mmCIF file of C-alpha atoms in Angstrom:
data_model
loop_
_atom_site.group_PDB
_atom_site.id
_atom_site.type_symbol
_atom_site.label_atom_id
_atom_site.label_comp_id
_atom_site.label_asym_id
_atom_site.label_seq_id
_atom_site.Cartn_x
_atom_site.Cartn_y
_atom_site.Cartn_z
ATOM 1 C CA MET J 45 -15.289 -45.829 -17.569
ATOM 2 C CA LEU J 46 -17.610 -42.931 -16.846
ATOM 3 C CA LEU J 47 -20.119 -45.215 -15.205
ATOM 4 C CA GLN J 48 -17.431 -46.594 -12.999
ATOM 5 C CA ARG J 49 -16.444 -43.188 -11.769
ATOM 6 C CA ILE J 50 -19.984 -42.180 -10.853
ATOM 7 C CA ALA J 51 -20.516 -45.379 -8.951
ATOM 8 C CA ASP J 52 -17.347 -44.765 -7.009
ATOM 9 C CA THR J 53 -18.401 -41.422 -5.550
ATOM 10 C CA ASP J 54 -19.126 -41.518 -1.905
ATOM 11 C CA LEU J 55 -22.845 -41.143 -1.459
ATOM 12 C CA PHE J 56 -22.480 -39.842 2.064
ATOM 13 C CA SER J 57 -20.076 -37.087 1.178
ATOM 14 C CA SER J 58 -22.415 -35.787 -1.480
ATOM 15 C CA LEU J 59 -25.236 -35.897 1.034
ATOM 16 C CA ARG J 60 -23.120 -33.784 3.323
ATOM 17 C CA ASP J 61 -22.522 -31.354 0.492
ATOM 18 C CA MET J 62 -26.250 -31.160 -0.062
ATOM 19 C CA GLN J 63 -26.846 -30.397 3.569
ATOM 20 C CA ARG J 64 -24.247 -27.692 3.521
ATOM 21 C CA LEU J 65 -25.831 -26.124 0.471
ATOM 22 C CA GLN J 66 -29.196 -26.251 2.171
ATOM 23 C CA GLN J 67 -27.717 -24.547 5.236
ATOM 24 C CA GLN J 68 -26.166 -21.855 3.086
ATOM 25 C CA LEU J 69 -29.469 -21.307 1.334
ATOM 26 C CA SER J 70 -31.460 -21.012 4.513
ATOM 27 C CA ARG J 71 -28.851 -18.616 5.873
ATOM 28 C CA LEU J 72 -29.277 -16.465 2.819
ATOM 29 C CA MET J 73 -33.018 -16.503 3.326
ATOM 30 C CA SER J 74 -32.747 -15.596 6.989
ATOM 31 C CA VAL J 75 -30.957 -12.373 6.085
ATOM 32 C CA GLU J 76 -34.365 -11.168 4.967
ATOM 33 C CA LYS J 77 -35.328 -10.840 8.615
ATOM 34 C CA TRP J 78 -33.315 -7.654 8.835
ATOM 35 C CA PRO J 79 -35.133 -4.654 7.534
ATOM 36 C CA SER J 80 -32.951 -4.088 4.527
ATOM 37 C CA THR J 81 -32.261 -0.440 4.031
ATOM 38 C CA GLN J 82 -30.470 1.132 1.170
ATOM 39 C CA GLU J 83 -29.395 3.922 3.418
ATOM 40 C CA PHE J 84 -25.988 4.246 4.916
ATOM 41 C CA PRO J 85 -25.106 3.844 7.704
ATOM 42 C CA PRO J 86 -27.393 1.210 9.186
ATOM 43 C CA ILE J 87 -28.630 2.104 12.657
ATOM 44 C CA ASN J 88 -29.604 0.009 15.658
ATOM 45 C CA VAL J 89 -31.700 1.581 18.398
ATOM 46 C CA TRP J 90 -32.083 0.465 21.980
ATOM 47 C CA THR J 91 -34.760 2.128 24.084
ATOM 48 C CA SER J 92 -35.882 2.239 27.680
ATOM 49 C CA GLU J 93 -38.308 4.346 29.686
ATOM 50 C CA ASN J 94 -35.701 7.038 30.161
ATOM 51 C CA GLY J 95 -34.211 7.341 26.725
ATOM 52 C CA ALA J 96 -32.582 5.689 23.788
ATOM 53 C CA ILE J 97 -29.186 4.608 22.538
ATOM 54 C CA ALA J 98 -28.544 4.742 18.812
ATOM 55 C CA ARG J 99 -25.534 2.928 17.410
ATOM 56 C CA THR J 100 -24.178 2.919 13.933
ATOM 57 C CA GLU J 101 -21.147 1.308 12.335
ATOM 58 C CA ILE J 102 -19.030 3.777 10.419
ATOM 59 C CA PRO J 103 -15.510 2.359 10.403
ATOM 60 C CA GLY J 104 -12.579 4.368 9.150
ATOM 61 C CA ILE J 105 -14.115 7.758 9.721
ATOM 62 C CA ASP J 106 -12.326 10.492 11.577
ATOM 63 C CA PRO J 107 -14.455 11.413 14.629
ATOM 64 C CA ASN J 108 -13.922 15.079 13.758
ATOM 65 C CA ASP J 109 -15.677 14.522 10.439
ATOM 66 C CA ILE J 110 -18.890 13.357 12.078
ATOM 67 C CA GLU J 111 -21.624 15.929 12.449
ATOM 68 C CA ILE J 112 -24.602 15.187 14.644
ATOM 69 C CA SER J 113 -27.581 17.495 14.879
ATOM 70 C CA LEU J 114 -30.855 17.304 16.700
ATOM 71 C CA VAL J 115 -34.023 19.135 15.798
ATOM 72 C CA ASN J 116 -36.996 18.384 18.010
ATOM 73 C CA ASP J 117 -37.220 14.622 17.839
ATOM 74 C CA SER J 118 -35.214 13.986 14.707
ATOM 75 C CA LEU J 119 -31.553 13.097 14.790
ATOM 76 C CA THR J 120 -29.278 13.621 11.813
ATOM 77 C CA ILE J 121 -25.843 12.108 11.352
ATOM 78 C CA LYS J 122 -23.553 13.407 8.636
ATOM 79 C CA GLY J 123 -20.090 12.354 7.685
ATOM 80 C CA SER J 124 -17.746 11.280 4.988
ATOM 81 C CA ARG J 125 -15.030 8.778 4.380
ATOM 82 C CA ASN J 126 -12.087 9.635 2.216
ATOM 83 C CA PRO J 127 -10.829 7.194 -0.363
ATOM 84 C CA GLU J 128 -7.500 5.565 0.247
ATOM 85 C CA ILE J 129 -4.736 7.418 -1.493
ATOM 86 C CA VAL J 130 -3.159 5.200 -4.069
ATOM 87 C CA GLN J 131 0.547 5.782 -4.225
ATOM 88 C CA GLU J 132 2.523 5.647 -7.384
ATOM 89 C CA GLY J 133 3.366 2.147 -8.459
ATOM 90 C CA GLN J 134 0.593 0.741 -6.277
ATOM 91 C CA THR J 135 -1.981 -1.558 -7.760
ATOM 92 C CA TYR J 136 -5.039 -2.976 -6.119
ATOM 93 C CA HIS J 137 -6.231 -6.538 -5.847
ATOM 94 C CA ARG J 138 -9.541 -5.695 -4.244
ATOM 95 C CA GLN J 139 -11.517 -2.569 -3.500
ATOM 96 C CA GLU J 140 -14.627 -3.381 -1.534
ATOM 97 C CA ARG J 141 -14.683 -0.606 1.020
ATOM 98 C CA GLY J 142 -16.819 2.293 -0.045
ATOM 99 C CA HIS J 143 -16.192 5.965 0.404
ATOM 100 C CA GLY J 144 -18.088 9.162 0.027
ATOM 101 C CA GLN J 145 -20.499 11.322 1.957
ATOM 102 C CA PHE J 146 -23.519 10.191 3.867
ATOM 103 C CA THR J 147 -26.459 11.701 5.690
ATOM 104 C CA ARG J 148 -28.866 9.745 7.768
ATOM 105 C CA SER J 149 -31.863 10.956 9.755
ATOM 106 C CA LEU J 150 -33.774 9.162 12.413
ATOM 107 C CA GLN J 151 -37.067 10.069 13.997
ATOM 108 C CA LEU J 152 -37.203 9.282 17.684
ATOM 109 C CA PRO J 153 -40.345 8.137 19.446
ATOM 110 C CA PHE J 154 -40.029 10.867 22.074
ATOM 111 C CA ARG J 155 -38.610 14.292 22.703
ATOM 112 C CA VAL J 156 -34.994 14.473 23.787
ATOM 113 C CA GLU J 157 -33.198 16.487 26.465
ATOM 114 C CA ALA J 158 -30.951 18.135 23.896
ATOM 115 C CA ASP J 159 -28.364 19.387 26.394
ATOM 116 C CA GLU J 160 -27.676 15.924 27.717
ATOM 117 C CA VAL J 161 -27.153 14.106 24.441
ATOM 118 C CA GLN J 162 -23.772 12.406 24.321
ATOM 119 C CA ALA J 163 -21.927 10.840 21.426
ATOM 120 C CA HIS J 164 -18.980 8.493 21.592
ATOM 121 C CA PHE J 165 -16.999 7.012 18.762
ATOM 122 C CA ILE J 166 -15.360 3.776 19.820
ATOM 123 C CA ASN J 167 -13.627 1.392 17.410
ATOM 124 C CA GLY J 168 -15.610 2.573 14.434
ATOM 125 C CA VAL J 169 -18.975 2.445 16.173
ATOM 126 C CA LEU J 170 -20.782 5.695 16.868
ATOM 127 C CA GLU J 171 -22.945 5.588 19.965
ATOM 128 C CA ILE J 172 -25.389 8.375 20.680
ATOM 129 C CA THR J 173 -27.106 8.457 24.061
ATOM 130 C CA LEU J 174 -30.407 10.288 23.916
ATOM 131 C CA PRO J 175 -32.079 10.924 27.266
ATOM 132 C CA ARG J 176 -35.796 11.455 27.122
ATOM 133 C CA ALA J 177 -36.981 14.986 27.858
ATOM 134 C CA LYS J 178 -37.993 15.329 31.493
ATOM 135 C CA ALA J 179 -41.312 16.852 30.552
ATOM 136 C CA ASP J 180 -41.953 13.901 28.302
ATOM 137 C CA GLN J 181 -41.103 11.155 30.758
ATOM 138 C CA PRO J 182 -43.836 8.862 31.941
ATOM 139 C CA ARG J 183 -44.998 9.725 35.432
ATOM 140 C CA LYS J 184 -46.161 7.246 37.959
ATOM 141 C CA ILE J 185 -49.367 8.208 39.621
ATOM 142 C CA GLY J 186 -49.971 6.818 43.037
ATOM 143 C CA VAL J 187 -53.456 5.828 44.052
ATOM 144 C CA ILE J 188 -54.539 7.163 47.419
ATOM 145 C CA SER J 189 -56.905 4.982 49.312
ATOM 146 C CA GLU J 190 -59.239 6.571 51.760
ATOM 147 C CA MET F 169 -25.552 10.544 -2.032
ATOM 148 C CA PRO F 170 -23.357 7.836 -3.455
ATOM 149 C CA THR F 171 -25.139 4.934 -1.837
ATOM 150 C CA GLU F 172 -23.587 2.477 -4.234
ATOM 151 C CA LEU F 173 -20.242 3.301 -2.745
ATOM 152 C CA MET F 174 -21.373 2.644 0.791
ATOM 153 C CA GLU F 175 -22.709 -0.870 1.081
ATOM 154 C CA THR F 176 -25.199 -1.144 3.884
ATOM 155 C CA ASN F 177 -25.748 -4.776 4.565
ATOM 156 C CA LYS F 178 -23.073 -6.905 6.109
ATOM 157 C CA VAL F 179 -22.388 -10.254 4.514
ATOM 158 C CA GLU F 180 -22.403 -13.215 6.795
ATOM 159 C CA ALA F 181 -19.613 -15.754 6.488
ATOM 160 C CA VAL F 182 -20.699 -19.186 5.396
ATOM 161 C CA GLN F 183 -19.344 -22.164 7.203
ATOM 162 C CA ASN F 184 -17.397 -24.637 5.183
ATOM 163 C CA GLY F 185 -17.932 -27.898 6.945
ATOM 164 C CA THR F 186 -16.451 -26.755 10.235
ATOM 165 C CA GLU F 187 -18.562 -25.146 12.886
ATOM 166 C CA GLN F 188 -17.801 -22.627 15.539
ATOM 167 C CA THR F 189 -17.916 -23.439 19.204
ATOM 168 C CA ARG F 190 -19.714 -20.198 19.939
ATOM 169 C CA THR F 191 -23.063 -19.495 18.386
ATOM 170 C CA ASN F 192 -22.529 -15.870 17.499
ATOM 171 C CA LYS F 193 -22.694 -14.579 13.969
ATOM 172 C CA VAL F 194 -19.588 -14.151 11.856
ATOM 173 C CA PHE F 195 -19.369 -11.598 9.090
ATOM 174 C CA ILE F 196 -17.025 -11.135 6.164
ATOM 175 C CA PRO F 197 -15.234 -7.822 6.552
ATOM 176 C CA ARG F 198 -15.074 -5.614 3.464
ATOM 177 C CA THR F 199 -11.468 -5.461 2.446
ATOM 178 C CA ASP F 200 -9.174 -3.455 0.229
ATOM 179 C CA ILE F 201 -5.880 -4.978 -0.806
ATOM 180 C CA TYR F 202 -3.165 -2.896 -2.400
ATOM 181 C CA GLU F 203 0.113 -4.099 -3.740
ATOM 182 C CA SER F 204 3.229 -2.074 -4.136
ATOM 183 C CA LYS F 205 6.756 -3.029 -5.032
ATOM 184 C CA ASP F 206 7.807 -4.270 -1.617
ATOM 185 C CA HIS F 207 4.647 -4.919 0.348
ATOM 186 C CA LEU F 208 0.969 -5.766 0.376
ATOM 187 C CA LEU F 209 -1.408 -3.467 2.241
ATOM 188 C CA LEU F 210 -4.667 -4.879 3.540
ATOM 189 C CA MET F 211 -7.437 -2.732 5.013
ATOM 190 C CA ALA F 212 -10.499 -4.407 6.484
ATOM 191 C CA ASP F 213 -13.606 -2.788 7.958
ATOM 192 C CA MET F 214 -14.214 -4.319 11.367
ATOM 193 C CA PRO F 215 -16.379 -1.934 13.342
ATOM 194 C CA GLY F 216 -16.463 -2.731 17.038
ATOM 195 C CA VAL F 217 -13.164 -4.603 17.096
ATOM 196 C CA LYS F 218 -10.533 -3.487 19.599
ATOM 197 C CA GLN F 219 -6.819 -3.459 18.827
ATOM 198 C CA ASP F 220 -6.198 -6.479 21.041
ATOM 199 C CA ALA F 221 -9.149 -8.507 19.774
ATOM 200 C CA VAL F 222 -7.667 -9.306 16.372
ATOM 201 C CA ASP F 223 -6.020 -12.588 15.509
ATOM 202 C CA ILE F 224 -3.893 -12.811 12.416
ATOM 203 C CA THR F 225 -2.421 -16.095 11.334
ATOM 204 C CA LEU F 226 -0.311 -16.861 8.341
ATOM 205 C CA GLU F 227 0.212 -20.488 7.589
ATOM 206 C CA HIS F 228 2.109 -21.182 4.418
ATOM 207 C CA ASN F 229 0.320 -18.746 2.147
ATOM 208 C CA ILE F 230 -3.068 -18.795 3.874
ATOM 209 C CA LEU F 231 -3.773 -15.577 5.744
ATOM 210 C CA THR F 232 -6.619 -15.616 8.235
ATOM 211 C CA ILE F 233 -7.904 -12.505 9.930
ATOM 212 C CA TYR F 234 -10.311 -12.789 12.820
ATOM 213 C CA GLY F 235 -11.772 -9.941 14.846
ATOM 214 C CA ARG F 236 -13.804 -10.503 17.961
ATOM 215 C CA VAL F 237 -16.623 -8.144 18.831
ATOM 216 C CA GLU F 238 -17.950 -7.848 22.320
ATOM 217 C CA PRO F 239 -21.710 -7.474 22.223
ATOM 218 C CA PRO F 240 -22.647 -4.030 23.505
ATOM 219 C CA LYS F 241 -23.792 -3.843 27.088
ATOM 220 C CA VAL F 242 -27.175 -2.255 27.322
ATOM 221 C CA GLU F 243 -28.600 -2.750 30.772
ATOM 222 C CA GLU F 244 -32.262 -1.877 31.135
ATOM 223 C CA PHE F 245 -32.350 -1.014 27.435
ATOM 224 C CA GLY F 246 -34.118 -3.194 24.917
ATOM 225 C CA LEU F 247 -33.306 -3.435 21.223
ATOM 226 C CA THR F 248 -36.248 -1.858 19.460
ATOM 227 C CA TYR F 249 -34.977 -1.332 15.942
ATOM 228 C CA ALA F 250 -32.164 -3.092 14.129
ATOM 229 C CA GLU F 251 -30.681 -2.654 10.695
ATOM 230 C CA TYR F 252 -27.402 -4.434 11.202
ATOM 231 C CA GLY F 253 -26.283 -7.602 12.890
ATOM 232 C CA ILE F 254 -23.567 -7.823 15.491
ATOM 233 C CA GLY F 255 -20.907 -10.492 15.366
ATOM 234 C CA ASP F 256 -17.277 -11.328 14.789
ATOM 235 C CA TYR F 257 -15.372 -10.927 11.551
ATOM 236 C CA ARG F 258 -13.419 -13.578 9.753
ATOM 237 C CA ARG F 259 -11.852 -13.836 6.373
ATOM 238 C CA VAL F 260 -9.291 -16.077 4.762
ATOM 239 C CA PHE F 261 -7.034 -15.112 1.891
ATOM 240 C CA THR F 262 -4.585 -17.056 -0.190
ATOM 241 C CA LEU F 263 -1.543 -14.924 -0.784
ATOM 242 C CA SER F 264 0.258 -15.221 -4.049
ATOM 243 C CA ASN F 265 3.395 -13.514 -2.832
ATOM 244 C CA GLU F 266 5.932 -14.787 -0.387
ATOM 245 C CA ILE F 267 5.661 -12.761 2.805
ATOM 246 C CA ASP F 268 8.346 -11.871 5.290
ATOM 247 C CA ARG F 269 6.560 -13.090 8.402
ATOM 248 C CA ASP F 270 8.663 -11.161 10.890
ATOM 249 C CA GLY F 271 7.932 -7.866 9.226
ATOM 250 C CA ILE F 272 4.128 -8.041 9.377
ATOM 251 C CA GLN F 273 2.601 -4.995 10.995
ATOM 252 C CA ALA F 274 -0.996 -4.848 12.177
ATOM 253 C CA SER F 275 -2.948 -1.996 13.692
ATOM 254 C CA VAL F 276 -6.578 -1.169 14.305
ATOM 255 C CA LYS F 277 -7.830 2.390 14.093
ATOM 256 C CA ASN F 278 -11.456 3.510 14.195
ATOM 257 C CA GLY F 279 -12.609 -0.020 13.479
ATOM 258 C CA VAL F 280 -10.368 -0.567 10.463
ATOM 259 C CA LEU F 281 -7.689 -3.242 10.497
ATOM 260 C CA LYS F 282 -4.563 -2.227 8.626
ATOM 261 C CA LEU F 283 -2.134 -4.952 7.776
ATOM 262 C CA VAL F 284 1.220 -4.374 6.132
ATOM 263 C CA LEU F 285 2.667 -7.549 4.681
ATOM 264 C CA PRO F 286 6.209 -7.004 3.445
ATOM 265 C CA LYS F 287 7.198 -9.198 0.567
ATOM 266 C CA SER F 288 9.998 -11.603 1.211
ATOM 267 C CA LYS F 289 13.356 -10.507 -0.140
ATOM 268 C CA ASN F 290 13.475 -13.414 -2.573
ATOM 269 C CA ALA F 291 10.077 -12.481 -3.944
ATOM 270 C CA ILE F 292 10.788 -8.879 -4.826
ATOM 271 C CA PRO F 293 11.074 -8.755 -8.587
ATOM 272 C CA ARG F 294 14.441 -7.668 -9.872
ATOM 273 C CA LYS F 295 14.752 -5.763 -13.019
ATOM 274 C CA ILE F 296 16.987 -7.445 -15.492
ATOM 275 C CA THR F 297 18.300 -5.402 -18.290
ATOM 276 C CA VAL F 298 18.858 -7.114 -21.529
ATOM 277 C CA GLN F 299 22.266 -6.478 -22.866
ATOM 278 C CA THR F 300 22.807 -6.227 -26.493
ATOM 279 C CA ALA F 301 25.766 -8.079 -27.766
#
């Protein structure tokens, strides 16, 4: 009886399952490409000749609770997320979202025009625009031919 | 700093046989689900998702939440350092309670989806007192 059942299984469907498992495995491996940091929040940085844009995902935080400071070329972001208030008679099925305080510093590759730094908080993503200090900007030097 | 409370790395959703038409990444949003007497409250972290970019479908007792993220526009800027991936959010839940479909409320604030799922009238437990004879 057992033998019968094994013989009946569709070989192709199990092959498909194998492929899917393989895909899942390779996906798991590819996560390693990201520099894994234990620090919160994770930051992405875009740069150009004239400055940088730093973005970080901090959903559920009141923009008034975010503190951004800049000292020379290091940027510090501070904030906190409050835990959800559990009402009486309320039970939880899942609690995966973290809460607490965080501080994150970032060293920039150039000096920043501190007066022109802007920060926007849109849909849980904090975006900080950091223009490069004028004195620090690369200058083009023209060659004069005689 | 309570780093264990704040998970850093986003978890990518794994495809189950079906594939997406677009090639962008899809992540599993971290979710809290609370239950009270008359409703279920679902909170999901979806940074970058606008109020109008969320799709919620409830078919029988399968709840699917999907949030689309527009990739940030960065003209003349190049990504030089990345610690997180950018993509959509999708998650599917099987609800154990009967839900009053018409009463579902959804809102997005600061990148958090809040979903209030009122329990159907028939599903609210009634207290039955046992009478002694």
